[in-house]
XYZ file of C-alpha atoms in Angstrom:
143
model
C 50.014 83.490 31.973
C 49.140 80.710 29.581
C 45.436 79.831 28.290
C 45.592 76.486 30.198
C 46.815 78.796 33.571
C 43.700 81.036 32.706
C 40.934 78.574 31.906
C 42.203 76.681 35.096
C 41.349 79.592 37.306
C 37.983 80.213 35.817
C 37.571 75.931 36.431
C 38.247 76.344 39.900
C 36.582 79.161 40.646
C 33.444 78.064 38.715
C 33.876 74.292 40.679
C 34.160 76.166 44.171
C 30.619 78.086 43.149
C 28.872 75.050 42.331
C 30.161 73.301 45.193
C 28.831 75.587 47.561
C 25.470 75.362 45.539
C 25.197 72.022 45.601
C 26.139 71.430 49.646
C 23.042 73.661 49.996
C 20.797 70.936 48.623
C 17.752 69.712 51.027
C 17.681 66.000 50.604
C 13.794 66.875 52.088
C 13.523 68.700 48.272
C 15.115 66.137 46.263
C 11.783 65.477 43.679
C 10.715 69.269 43.837
C 9.826 71.219 41.072
C 9.145 74.695 40.636
C 6.904 73.804 37.578
C 5.801 70.783 36.338
C 7.687 70.420 33.060
C 10.872 71.454 35.119
C 13.762 68.945 36.164
C 13.305 68.331 40.069
C 16.042 69.455 42.309
C 17.767 66.291 42.098
C 18.094 65.918 38.238
C 19.457 69.293 38.161
C 21.844 68.459 40.673
C 22.529 65.263 38.639
C 23.189 67.450 35.699
C 25.479 70.044 37.285
C 27.462 66.893 38.192
C 27.754 64.952 34.946
C 28.635 68.161 33.041
C 32.231 67.920 34.288
C 32.373 64.772 32.062
C 32.629 66.961 29.005
C 35.731 68.106 29.787
C 36.643 64.288 28.818
C 34.290 64.584 26.115
C 35.933 67.933 24.466
C 39.476 67.152 25.315
C 39.798 63.406 24.708
C 37.741 62.973 21.955
C 37.232 64.849 18.570
C 33.833 64.914 18.317
C 30.478 63.860 19.994
C 27.278 62.656 17.956
C 24.307 63.755 20.424
C 22.103 60.661 18.706
C 24.892 57.723 18.075
C 23.711 54.493 16.689
C 24.880 52.572 19.729
C 23.533 53.490 23.503
C 26.079 55.598 25.674
C 26.785 54.339 28.972
C 24.864 55.138 31.774
C 26.469 58.084 34.469
C 26.064 57.370 38.006
C 22.808 59.267 39.579
C 22.971 60.631 43.138
C 19.898 60.208 45.030
C 21.077 62.881 48.050
C 23.179 65.654 48.705
C 25.978 63.381 50.006
C 25.862 61.114 46.840
C 26.132 64.161 44.878
C 28.935 66.096 46.462
C 30.936 62.350 46.013
C 29.978 62.510 42.657
C 31.093 65.948 42.259
C 34.733 65.725 43.873
C 35.173 62.334 41.506
C 34.233 64.201 38.341
C 35.732 67.672 39.378
C 39.699 65.486 40.254
C 39.190 63.861 36.750
C 38.342 66.938 34.926
C 41.362 69.084 36.466
C 43.849 66.585 35.898
C 42.379 66.191 31.810
C 42.812 70.114 32.056
C 46.558 69.814 34.101
C 47.619 67.227 31.673
C 46.302 69.177 28.340
C 49.125 71.178 26.008
C 48.236 74.911 25.224
C 48.281 73.662 21.468
C 45.561 71.097 21.764
C 42.922 73.559 23.212
C 43.085 75.255 19.510
C 42.633 71.882 17.800
C 38.723 71.209 16.500
C 36.290 69.549 17.620
C 32.582 68.630 16.599
C 29.407 68.351 17.849
C 27.017 66.183 15.977
C 23.383 64.726 15.900
C 22.725 61.992 13.879
C 25.878 62.195 11.759
C 25.055 66.189 10.953
C 27.364 68.985 12.166
C 25.639 70.927 14.609
C 29.165 72.992 14.668
C 32.939 72.828 15.371
C 34.869 75.085 17.405
C 38.481 75.142 18.993
C 38.277 73.174 22.287
C 39.053 75.843 24.792
C 36.030 77.636 23.279
C 33.527 74.562 23.819
C 34.904 74.475 27.258
C 34.632 77.719 27.850
C 30.999 78.513 25.994
C 29.468 74.805 26.249
C 30.494 73.744 30.068
C 31.677 76.167 32.196
C 28.883 78.249 30.923
C 26.620 75.784 31.080
C 28.182 75.048 34.261
C 26.802 78.629 35.154
C 23.580 78.904 33.531
C 22.271 75.123 35.301
C 23.784 76.382 38.897
C 21.654 79.696 38.437
C 18.725 77.326 38.093
């Protein structure tokens, strides 16, 4: 089994678990927060959906600056369970297509995370996808 095939299996499993979680959202509790400093349920749901855009960022770019000089485009926001599920399905399809079109050797090329032009880290794309996308998805799904 190739690295891409293993990553695709993990991707599909995490997508299924995340979608099941999103299906259980209660629109009546969209603004609920467990603590005043916490994200609301709706904000957390939107973050889960937008994490999938990191597949494009990781596979389609060589770096990301968290403090770029230009404004990043606004991401669509879901305001209820149906909108979140629609956005999730759309982002999941795009991420899956990118992953299926990726060559094995591309996964091992370096990718950088910057903040204000300063390098925070450089690591192979496959590790970025596993640690900062899939594991991040699991973390926030657990919240």
